[in-house]
């Protein structure tokens, strides 16, 4: 069988379709520049609220596949209301996804020498008469080194994807 070349436009469109399948919108300003599609101001939106963003995502076509990088990283900020918030900042100096075609779907291989994820959350549980009964704050950091793995296209009617992950170290503080 002849292997089709994966294009930057195809990967970006596939991501948008995947998001729409979950009731989300993936948007950003996509600007082609030779073999690179740069999406600036990329964001995942749920009910009009940005829940995940990246300053820039670059989709680089290379030898029939696409390599995806995330500029300064990914940020998530979810504010259900002022008393219930969650923030996540994911950074990695060299996180890259390589997208290939397997069968009728796209497969993703990823690699990063170092990944840092800092989070902070605030949760308020209201008690009788609407008074705060319990307020919890938490924050921390997850760190992984030598991260690598794959996400394969679904081989089942359910649409669930198969994936594997490996890392040299994992720490939480």
Coordinates of N, CA, C and O in Angstrom, one line a residue:
X1 N 0.8 -1.2 0.0 CA 0.0 0.0 0.0 C 0.9 1.2 0.0 O 1.9 1.3 0.6
X2 N 0.4 2.3 -0.7 CA 1.2 3.5 -0.8 C 0.8 4.4 0.5 O -0.3 4.5 0.8
X3 N 1.8 4.9 1.1 CA 1.6 5.7 2.3 C 1.4 7.1 1.9 O 2.2 7.7 1.2
X4 N 0.3 7.7 2.4 CA 0.1 9.1 2.0 C 0.9 10.0 2.9 O 1.3 9.7 4.0
X5 N 1.3 11.2 2.4 CA 2.1 12.1 3.1 C 1.1 12.9 4.1 O 0.0 13.2 3.7
X6 N 1.6 13.0 5.3 CA 0.8 13.8 6.3 C 1.2 15.3 6.1 O 2.4 15.6 5.9
X7 N 0.2 16.1 6.0 CA 0.4 17.6 5.9 C 0.1 18.3 7.2 O -0.7 17.8 8.0
X8 N 0.6 19.5 7.3 CA 0.3 20.4 8.4 C -1.2 20.7 8.5 O -1.8 20.7 9.6
X9 N -1.7 21.0 7.3 CA -3.2 21.4 7.3 C -4.0 20.2 7.8 O -5.0 20.4 8.5
X10 N -3.6 19.0 7.4 CA -4.4 17.8 7.8 C -4.3 17.6 9.3 O -5.3 17.3 9.9
X11 N -3.2 17.8 9.9 CA -3.0 17.6 11.3 C -3.8 18.6 12.1 O -4.6 18.3 13.0
X12 N -3.7 19.9 11.7 CA -4.5 21.0 12.3 C -6.0 20.7 12.2 O -6.7 20.9 13.2
X13 N -6.4 20.4 11.0 CA -7.8 20.1 10.8 C -8.3 18.9 11.6 O -9.4 18.9 12.2
X14 N -7.4 17.8 11.7 CA -7.8 16.7 12.5 C -7.9 17.1 14.0 O -8.8 16.6 14.7
X15 N -7.0 17.9 14.5 CA -7.1 18.4 15.9 C -8.4 19.1 16.1 O -9.1 18.9 17.1
X16 N -8.8 20.0 15.2 CA -10.1 20.7 15.3 C -11.3 19.8 15.3 O -12.2 20.0 16.1
X17 N -11.3 18.8 14.4 CA -12.4 17.8 14.4 C -12.4 17.0 15.7 O -13.5 16.7 16.2
X18 N -11.2 16.6 16.2 CA -11.2 15.8 17.5 C -11.8 16.7 18.6 O -12.6 16.2 19.4
X19 N -11.4 17.9 18.7 CA -12.0 18.8 19.7 C -13.5 19.0 19.5 O -14.2 18.9 20.5
X20 N -14.0 19.2 18.3 CA -15.4 19.3 18.1 C -16.2 18.0 18.5 O -17.3 18.1 19.0
X21 N -15.5 16.9 18.4 CA -16.1 15.6 18.8 C -16.4 15.6 20.3 O -17.2 14.8 20.8
X22 N -15.7 16.4 21.0 CA -15.9 16.5 22.5 C -16.6 17.7 22.9 O -16.7 18.1 24.1
X23 N -17.2 18.4 21.9 CA -18.0 19.6 22.2 C -17.1 20.8 22.5 O -17.6 21.8 23.1
X24 N -15.9 20.8 22.0 CA -14.9 21.9 22.2 C -14.6 22.6 20.9 O -14.9 22.0 19.8
X25 N -14.0 23.8 21.0 CA -13.6 24.4 19.8 C -12.1 24.7 19.9 O -11.6 25.2 20.9
X26 N -11.4 24.3 18.8 CA -9.9 24.6 18.8 C -9.7 25.7 17.7 O -10.1 25.5 16.6
X27 N -9.2 26.8 18.2 CA -9.0 27.9 17.2 C -7.7 28.6 17.4 O -7.0 28.4 18.4
X28 N -7.3 29.4 16.4 CA -6.1 30.1 16.4 C -5.9 30.7 15.0 O -6.6 30.4 14.1
X29 N -4.9 31.6 14.9 CA -4.6 32.2 13.6 C -3.5 31.4 12.9 O -2.3 31.4 13.3
X30 N -4.0 30.6 11.9 CA -3.1 29.7 11.2 C -2.5 30.4 10.0 O -3.2 30.9 9.1
X31 N -1.2 30.5 9.9 CA -0.5 31.2 8.8 C 0.6 30.2 8.2 O 1.5 29.8 8.9
X32 N 0.3 29.8 6.9 CA 1.3 29.0 6.3 C 2.5 29.8 5.9 O 2.5 30.9 5.5
X33 N 3.7 29.1 6.0 CA 5.0 29.8 5.6 C 5.9 28.6 5.1 O 6.6 28.0 5.8
X34 N 5.8 28.4 3.8 CA 6.6 27.3 3.2 C 6.1 25.9 3.7 O 4.9 25.6 3.6
X35 N 7.0 25.2 4.3 CA 6.7 23.9 4.8 C 6.2 23.9 6.3 O 6.1 22.9 7.0
X36 N 5.9 25.1 6.8 CA 5.5 25.3 8.2 C 4.2 26.0 8.3 O 3.9 27.0 7.6
X37 N 3.3 25.5 9.1 CA 2.0 26.1 9.4 C 2.2 26.6 10.9 O 2.3 25.8 11.8
X38 N 2.1 27.9 11.1 CA 2.2 28.5 12.4 C 0.9 28.9 12.9 O 0.2 29.7 12.2
X39 N 0.5 28.4 14.1 CA -0.8 28.8 14.6 C -0.5 29.6 15.9 O 0.0 29.1 16.9
X40 N -0.8 30.9 15.8 CA -0.6 31.7 17.0 C -1.9 31.9 17.7 O -3.0 31.9 17.1
X41 N -1.8 32.2 19.0 CA -3.0 32.3 19.9 C -3.9 31.1 19.9 O -5.1 31.3 19.9
X42 N -3.3 29.9 19.8 CA -4.1 28.7 19.8 C -4.8 28.5 21.1 O -4.2 28.8 22.2
X43 N -6.1 28.1 21.1 CA -6.8 27.9 22.3 C -7.9 26.8 22.1 O -8.4 26.7 21.0
X44 N -8.2 26.1 23.2 CA -9.3 25.2 23.3 C -10.4 25.9 24.1 O -10.1 26.4 25.2
X45 N -11.6 26.0 23.5 CA -12.6 26.7 24.1 C -13.8 25.8 24.5 O -14.2 25.0 23.6
X46 N -14.3 25.9 25.7 CA -15.5 25.2 26.1 C -16.6 26.2 26.6 O -16.3 27.0 27.5
X47 N -17.7 26.2 26.0 CA -18.8 27.1 26.4 C -18.3 28.6 26.5 O -18.6 29.3 27.4
X48 N -17.5 29.0 25.5 CA -17.0 30.3 25.4 C -15.9 30.7 26.4 O -15.4 31.8 26.4
X49 N -15.4 29.7 27.1 CA -14.3 29.9 28.1 C -13.0 29.1 27.6 O -13.1 28.0 27.3
X50 N -11.9 29.9 27.5 CA -10.6 29.3 27.1 C -10.2 28.4 28.2 O -10.0 28.8 29.4
X51 N -9.9 27.1 27.9 CA -9.5 26.1 29.0 C -8.1 25.6 28.7 O -7.5 25.1 29.6
X52 N -7.5 25.9 27.5 CA -6.1 25.5 27.3 C -5.6 26.4 26.2 O -6.4 26.7 25.2
X53 N -4.4 26.9 26.3 CA -3.9 27.8 25.3 C -2.4 27.6 25.1 O -1.7 27.1 26.0
X54 N -1.9 28.0 23.9 CA -0.5 28.0 23.6 C -0.2 29.3 22.8 O -1.0 29.6 21.9
X55 N 0.9 30.0 23.1 CA 1.2 31.2 22.3 C 1.4 30.9 20.9 O 0.9 31.6 20.0
X56 N 2.1 29.8 20.6 CA 2.3 29.4 19.2 C 2.5 27.8 19.1 O 3.1 27.2 20.0
X57 N 1.9 27.3 18.1 CA 2.1 25.9 17.7 C 2.7 25.9 16.3 O 2.1 26.5 15.4
X58 N 3.8 25.2 16.1 CA 4.3 25.1 14.7 C 4.2 23.7 14.2 O 4.5 22.7 14.9
X59 N 3.6 23.5 13.0 CA 3.5 22.2 12.4 C 4.5 22.3 11.2 O 4.3 23.0 10.2
X60 N 5.5 21.5 11.2 CA 6.6 21.5 10.2 C 6.5 20.2 9.4 O 6.7 19.1 10.0
X61 N 6.3 20.3 8.1 CA 6.2 19.1 7.2 C 7.7 18.7 7.0 O 8.5 19.5 6.6
X62 N 7.9 17.4 7.2 CA 9.3 16.9 7.0 C 9.3 15.4 6.6 O 8.8 14.6 7.3
X63 N 9.7 15.2 5.4 CA 9.8 13.8 4.8 C 8.5 13.0 5.0 O 8.6 11.8 5.4
X64 N 7.4 13.6 4.6 CA 6.1 12.8 4.6 C 5.4 12.8 6.0 O 4.3 12.2 6.1
X65 N 6.0 13.4 7.0 CA 5.3 13.4 8.3 C 5.3 14.9 8.8 O 5.8 15.8 8.1
X66 N 4.8 15.2 9.9 CA 4.7 16.5 10.5 C 5.3 16.5 11.9 O 4.9 15.6 12.7
X67 N 6.2 17.4 12.2 CA 6.7 17.6 13.5 C 6.0 18.8 14.1 O 6.0 19.9 13.5
X68 N 5.4 18.6 15.3 CA 4.7 19.7 16.0 C 5.5 20.1 17.3 O 5.9 19.3 18.1
X69 N 5.7 21.5 17.4 CA 6.3 22.0 18.6 C 5.4 23.1 19.2 O 4.5 23.6 18.5
X70 N 5.6 23.4 20.5 CA 4.6 24.2 21.2 C 5.2 25.5 21.8 O 4.7 26.0 22.8
X71 N 6.2 26.1 21.1 CA 6.7 27.4 21.6 C 7.0 27.4 23.1 O 7.8 26.6 23.5
X72 N 6.4 28.3 23.8 CA 6.7 28.5 25.2 C 6.0 27.5 26.1 O 6.2 27.5 27.3
X73 N 5.1 26.6 25.6 CA 4.5 25.6 26.4 C 2.9 25.8 26.3 O 2.4 26.5 25.5
X74 N 2.3 25.1 27.2 CA 0.8 25.1 27.2 C 0.3 25.6 28.5 O 1.0 25.3 29.6
X75 N -0.8 26.3 28.5 CA -1.3 26.9 29.7 C -2.8 26.6 29.8 O -3.5 26.6 28.8
X76 N -3.2 26.2 31.0 CA -4.6 26.0 31.2 C -5.1 26.8 32.5 O -4.4 26.8 33.5
X77 N -6.2 27.4 32.3 CA -6.8 28.2 33.5 C -8.3 28.0 33.4 O -9.0 28.4 32.4
X78 N -8.8 27.3 34.4 CA -10.3 27.0 34.4 C -10.9 27.7 35.6 O -10.5 27.4 36.8
X79 N -11.7 28.7 35.4 CA -12.4 29.4 36.5 C -13.9 29.1 36.4 O -14.6 29.7 35.6
X80 N -14.3 28.1 37.1 CA -15.8 27.8 37.1 C -16.5 29.0 37.7 O -17.6 29.3 37.3
X81 N -15.9 29.5 38.8 CA -16.4 30.8 39.4 C -15.3 31.2 40.3 O -14.2 30.6 40.4
X82 N -15.4 32.4 41.0 CA -14.2 32.9 41.7 C -13.8 32.0 42.9 O -12.6 32.1 43.3
X83 N -14.7 31.1 43.3 CA -14.3 30.2 44.4 C -13.8 28.9 44.0 O -13.5 28.0 44.8
X84 N -13.8 28.6 42.7 CA -13.4 27.3 42.2 C -12.5 27.5 40.9 O -13.1 27.8 39.8
X85 N -11.2 27.4 41.1 CA -10.3 27.6 39.9 C -9.3 26.5 39.8 O -9.0 25.8 40.8
X86 N -8.7 26.4 38.7 CA -7.6 25.5 38.4 C -6.7 26.1 37.4 O -7.1 26.6 36.3
X87 N -5.4 26.1 37.7 CA -4.4 26.6 36.7 C -3.3 25.6 36.5 O -2.8 25.0 37.5
X88 N -2.9 25.4 35.3 CA -1.8 24.5 35.0 C -0.9 25.2 33.9 O -1.4 25.7 32.9
X89 N 0.4 25.1 34.2 CA 1.4 25.6 33.2 C 2.4 24.5 32.9 O 3.1 24.0 33.8
X90 N 2.4 24.0 31.6 CA 3.2 22.9 31.2 C 4.3 23.5 30.3 O 4.0 24.2 29.3
X91 N 5.6 23.3 30.7 CA 6.7 23.8 29.9 C 7.6 22.6 29.6 O 7.8 21.7 30.4
X92 N 8.3 22.7 28.5 CA 9.3 21.8 28.0 C 10.1 22.4 27.0 O 9.5 22.9 26.0
X93 N 11.4 22.5 27.1 CA 12.2 23.2 26.1 C 12.2 22.5 24.8 O 12.5 23.1 23.7
X94 N 11.9 21.2 24.7 CA 12.1 20.5 23.5 C 11.0 19.4 23.2 O 11.2 18.5 22.4
X95 N 9.8 19.6 23.8 CA 8.7 18.7 23.5 C 8.3 18.8 22.0 O 8.1 19.8 21.4
X96 N 8.3 17.6 21.4 CA 8.0 17.6 20.0 C 7.1 16.3 19.7 O 7.4 15.2 20.2
X97 N 6.1 16.5 18.9 CA 5.3 15.4 18.4 C 5.6 15.1 16.9 O 5.7 16.1 16.1
X98 N 5.8 13.9 16.6 CA 6.0 13.6 15.1 C 4.7 12.8 14.7 O 4.3 11.8 15.4
X99 N 4.1 13.3 13.7 CA 2.8 12.7 13.2 C 3.0 11.9 12.0 O 3.5 12.5 11.0
X100 N 2.6 10.7 12.0 CA 2.7 9.8 10.8 C 1.3 9.2 10.6 O 0.4 9.3 11.4
X101 N 1.1 8.6 9.4 CA -0.1 8.0 9.1 C 0.0 6.5 9.3 O 1.0 5.9 8.8
X102 N -0.9 5.9 10.0 CA -1.0 4.4 10.2 C -2.4 4.0 9.8 O -3.4 4.4 10.4
X103 N -2.5 3.2 8.8 CA -3.8 2.8 8.3 C -4.6 4.0 7.8 O -4.0 4.8 7.0
X104 N -5.8 4.2 8.3 CA -6.6 5.4 8.0 C -6.4 6.5 9.0 O -7.2 7.5 8.9
X105 N -5.6 6.4 10.0 CA -5.5 7.4 11.0 C -4.1 8.0 11.2 O -3.1 7.5 10.6
X106 N -4.0 9.0 12.1 CA -2.8 9.6 12.4 C -2.2 9.0 13.7 O -3.0 8.8 14.7
X107 N -0.9 8.8 13.7 CA -0.2 8.3 14.9 C 0.7 9.4 15.4 O 1.4 10.1 14.6
X108 N 0.9 9.5 16.7 CA 1.7 10.6 17.3 C 2.8 9.9 18.1 O 2.5 9.2 19.0
X109 N 4.1 10.2 17.8 CA 5.2 9.9 18.7 C 5.6 11.2 19.3 O 5.7 12.2 18.7
X110 N 6.0 11.1 20.6 CA 6.4 12.3 21.3 C 7.6 12.0 22.1 O 7.9 10.9 22.5
X111 N 8.4 13.1 22.2 CA 9.7 13.0 23.0 C 10.0 14.4 23.6 O 9.7 15.4 23.0
X112 N 10.5 14.3 24.8 CA 10.9 15.5 25.5 C 12.0 15.1 26.6 O 11.8 14.2 27.3
X113 N 13.0 15.9 26.6 CA 14.1 15.6 27.6 C 13.6 16.0 29.0 O 14.0 15.3 30.0
X114 N 12.8 17.0 29.1 CA 12.4 17.5 30.4 C 11.0 18.2 30.3 O 10.8 19.0 29.4
X115 N 10.1 17.8 31.2 CA 8.7 18.4 31.2 C 8.4 18.8 32.6 O 8.6 18.1 33.6
X116 N 7.9 20.1 32.8 CA 7.6 20.6 34.1 C 6.1 21.0 34.0 O 5.7 21.6 33.0
X117 N 5.3 20.6 35.0 CA 3.9 21.0 35.1 C 3.7 21.6 36.5 O 3.7 20.9 37.5
X118 N 3.4 22.9 36.5 CA 3.1 23.6 37.8 C 1.6 23.8 37.8 O 1.0 24.2 36.8
X119 N 1.0 23.5 39.0 CA -0.5 23.7 39.1 C -0.9 24.4 40.4 O -0.1 24.4 41.4
X120 N -2.0 25.0 40.4 CA -2.6 25.6 41.6 C -4.1 25.5 41.5 O -4.7 25.6 40.4
X121 N -4.8 25.1 42.6 CA -6.2 25.0 42.5 C -6.8 25.6 43.8 O -6.2 25.6 44.9
X122 N -8.1 26.0 43.7 CA -8.9 26.5 44.8 C -10.2 25.9 44.6 O -10.9 26.0 43.6
X123 N -10.7 25.2 45.7 CA -12.0 24.6 45.7 C -12.8 25.1 46.9 O -12.3 25.0 48.0
X124 N -14.0 25.5 46.7 CA -14.9 25.9 47.8 C -16.1 25.1 47.7 O -16.8 25.0 46.7
X125 N -16.4 24.4 48.8 CA -17.7 23.7 49.0 C -18.6 24.4 49.9 O -18.2 24.7 51.0
X126 N -19.8 24.8 49.4 CA -20.7 25.6 50.1 C -21.5 24.7 51.1 O -21.9 23.6 50.7
X127 N -21.7 25.2 52.3 CA -22.5 24.5 53.3 C -23.9 25.0 53.3 O -24.5 25.7 52.4
X128 N -24.5 24.8 54.4 CA -25.9 25.3 54.7 C -26.0 26.8 54.5 O -25.1 27.5 54.9
X129 N -27.0 27.3 53.9 CA -27.3 28.7 53.7 C -26.2 29.4 52.8 O -26.1 30.6 52.8
X130 N -25.5 28.5 52.0 CA -24.5 29.1 51.1 C -23.2 29.6 51.6 O -22.4 30.2 51.0
X131 N -23.0 29.4 52.9 CA -21.7 29.7 53.6 C -20.6 28.7 53.2 O -20.9 27.5 53.1
X132 N -19.4 29.2 53.0 CA -18.3 28.3 52.7 C -18.1 27.3 53.8 O -17.8 27.7 54.9
X133 N -18.3 26.0 53.5 CA -18.1 25.0 54.5 C -16.7 24.4 54.5 O -16.2 24.0 55.5
X134 N -16.1 24.4 53.3 CA -14.8 23.9 53.2 C -14.1 24.6 52.0 O -14.6 24.7 50.9
X135 N -12.9 25.1 52.3 CA -12.1 25.7 51.3 C -10.7 25.0 51.2 O -10.1 24.9 52.3
X136 N -10.4 24.5 50.1 CA -9.1 23.9 49.9 C -8.3 24.6 48.9 O -8.8 25.0 47.8
X137 N -7.0 24.7 49.1 CA -6.0 25.3 48.2 C -4.9 24.3 48.0 O -4.5 23.7 49.0
X138 N -4.5 24.1 46.8 CA -3.4 23.2 46.6 C -2.5 23.7 45.5 O -3.0 24.4 44.6
X139 N -1.3 23.3 45.5 CA -0.4 23.7 44.4 C 0.8 22.7 44.4 O 1.0 22.0 45.4
X140 N 1.4 22.6 43.3 CA 2.5 21.6 43.2 C 3.2 21.6 41.9 O 2.9 22.5 41.0
X141 N 4.1 20.7 41.7 CA 4.9 20.6 40.5 C 5.0 19.1 40.2 O 5.4 18.3 41.0
X142 N 4.8 18.8 38.9 CA 5.1 17.4 38.4 C 6.3 17.6 37.4 O 6.3 18.6 36.7
X143 N 7.3 16.7 37.5 CA 8.4 16.8 36.6 C 8.7 15.5 36.0 O 8.7 14.5 36.8
X144 N 9.0 15.4 34.8 CA 9.4 14.1 34.1 C 10.6 14.4 33.3 O 10.7 15.5 32.6
X145 N 11.5 13.5 33.2 CA 12.7 13.5 32.3 C 12.7 12.3 31.4 O 12.1 11.3 31.8
X146 N 13.2 12.5 30.2 CA 13.3 11.4 29.3 C 12.0 10.9 28.8 O 11.8 9.7 28.7
X147 N 11.0 11.8 28.7 CA 9.7 11.4 28.3 C 9.6 11.0 26.8 O 10.2 11.7 25.9
X148 N 9.0 9.9 26.5 CA 8.7 9.5 25.1 C 7.6 8.5 25.1 O 7.2 7.9 26.1
X149 N 6.9 8.5 24.0 CA 5.8 7.5 23.8 C 5.1 7.7 22.5 O 5.6 8.4 21.6
X150 N 3.9 7.0 22.4 CA 3.1 7.0 21.2 C 1.7 7.1 21.5 O 1.2 6.5 22.5
X151 N 0.9 7.7 20.6 CA -0.5 7.6 20.6 C -0.9 7.1 19.2 O -0.6 7.7 18.2
X152 N -1.6 5.9 19.2 CA -1.9 5.3 17.9 C -3.4 5.5 17.6 O -4.2 5.7 18.5
X153 N -3.7 5.4 16.3 CA -5.1 5.5 15.9 C -5.9 4.4 16.5 O -5.4 3.4 16.9
X154 N -7.2 4.7 16.7 CA -8.1 3.7 17.3 C -8.2 2.5 16.4 O -8.3 2.6 15.2
X155 N -8.3 1.3 17.0 CA -8.5 0.1 16.2 C -9.9 -0.5 16.6 O -10.2 -1.6 16.4
X156 N -10.7 0.3 17.3 CA -12.0 -0.2 17.8 C -13.1 0.8 17.4 O -12.8 2.0 17.2
X157 N -14.3 0.3 17.4 CA -15.4 1.1 17.0 C -15.7 2.2 18.1 O -16.2 3.3 17.8
X158 N -15.2 2.0 19.3 CA -15.4 3.0 20.4 C -14.7 4.3 20.1 O -15.0 5.4 20.6
X159 N -13.6 4.3 19.3 CA -12.8 5.5 19.0 C -11.7 5.7 20.0 O -11.0 6.7 19.8
X160 N -11.6 4.9 21.0 CA -10.5 5.1 22.0 C -9.2 4.8 21.3 O -9.1 3.9 20.5
X161 N -8.2 5.6 21.6 CA -6.9 5.5 21.0 C -6.0 4.6 22.0 O -6.2 4.5 23.2
X162 N -5.0 4.0 21.4 CA -4.0 3.2 22.1 C -2.8 4.1 22.3 O -2.4 4.8 21.5
X163 N -2.2 4.0 23.5 CA -1.0 4.8 23.8 C 0.0 4.1 24.7 O -0.4 3.2 25.4
X164 N 1.2 4.5 24.6 CA 2.2 4.1 25.6 C 3.1 5.3 26.0 O 3.1 6.2 25.2
X165 N 3.6 5.2 27.1 CA 4.5 6.3 27.6 C 5.6 5.7 28.4 O 5.5 4.6 29.1
X166 N 6.8 6.3 28.3 CA 8.0 5.9 29.1 C 8.7 7.2 29.5 O 8.6 8.2 28.9
X167 N 9.3 7.1 30.7 CA 10.1 8.2 31.2 C 11.2 7.7 32.1 O 11.1 6.6 32.7
X168 N 12.3 8.5 32.2 CA 13.4 8.1 33.0 C 13.1 8.4 34.5 O 13.3 7.5 35.3
X169 N 12.6 9.6 34.8 CA 12.2 9.9 36.1 C 10.9 10.7 36.2 O 10.5 11.3 35.2
X170 N 10.3 10.6 37.3 CA 9.0 11.3 37.5 C 9.0 11.8 39.0 O 9.3 11.0 39.9
X171 N 8.7 13.0 39.2 CA 8.7 13.5 40.6 C 7.5 14.5 40.8 O 7.0 15.1 39.8
X172 N 7.1 14.5 42.0 CA 6.0 15.4 42.4 C 6.4 16.1 43.7 O 6.9 15.6 44.6
X173 N 6.1 17.4 43.7 CA 6.4 18.2 44.9 C 5.2 19.2 45.2 O 4.5 19.5 44.3

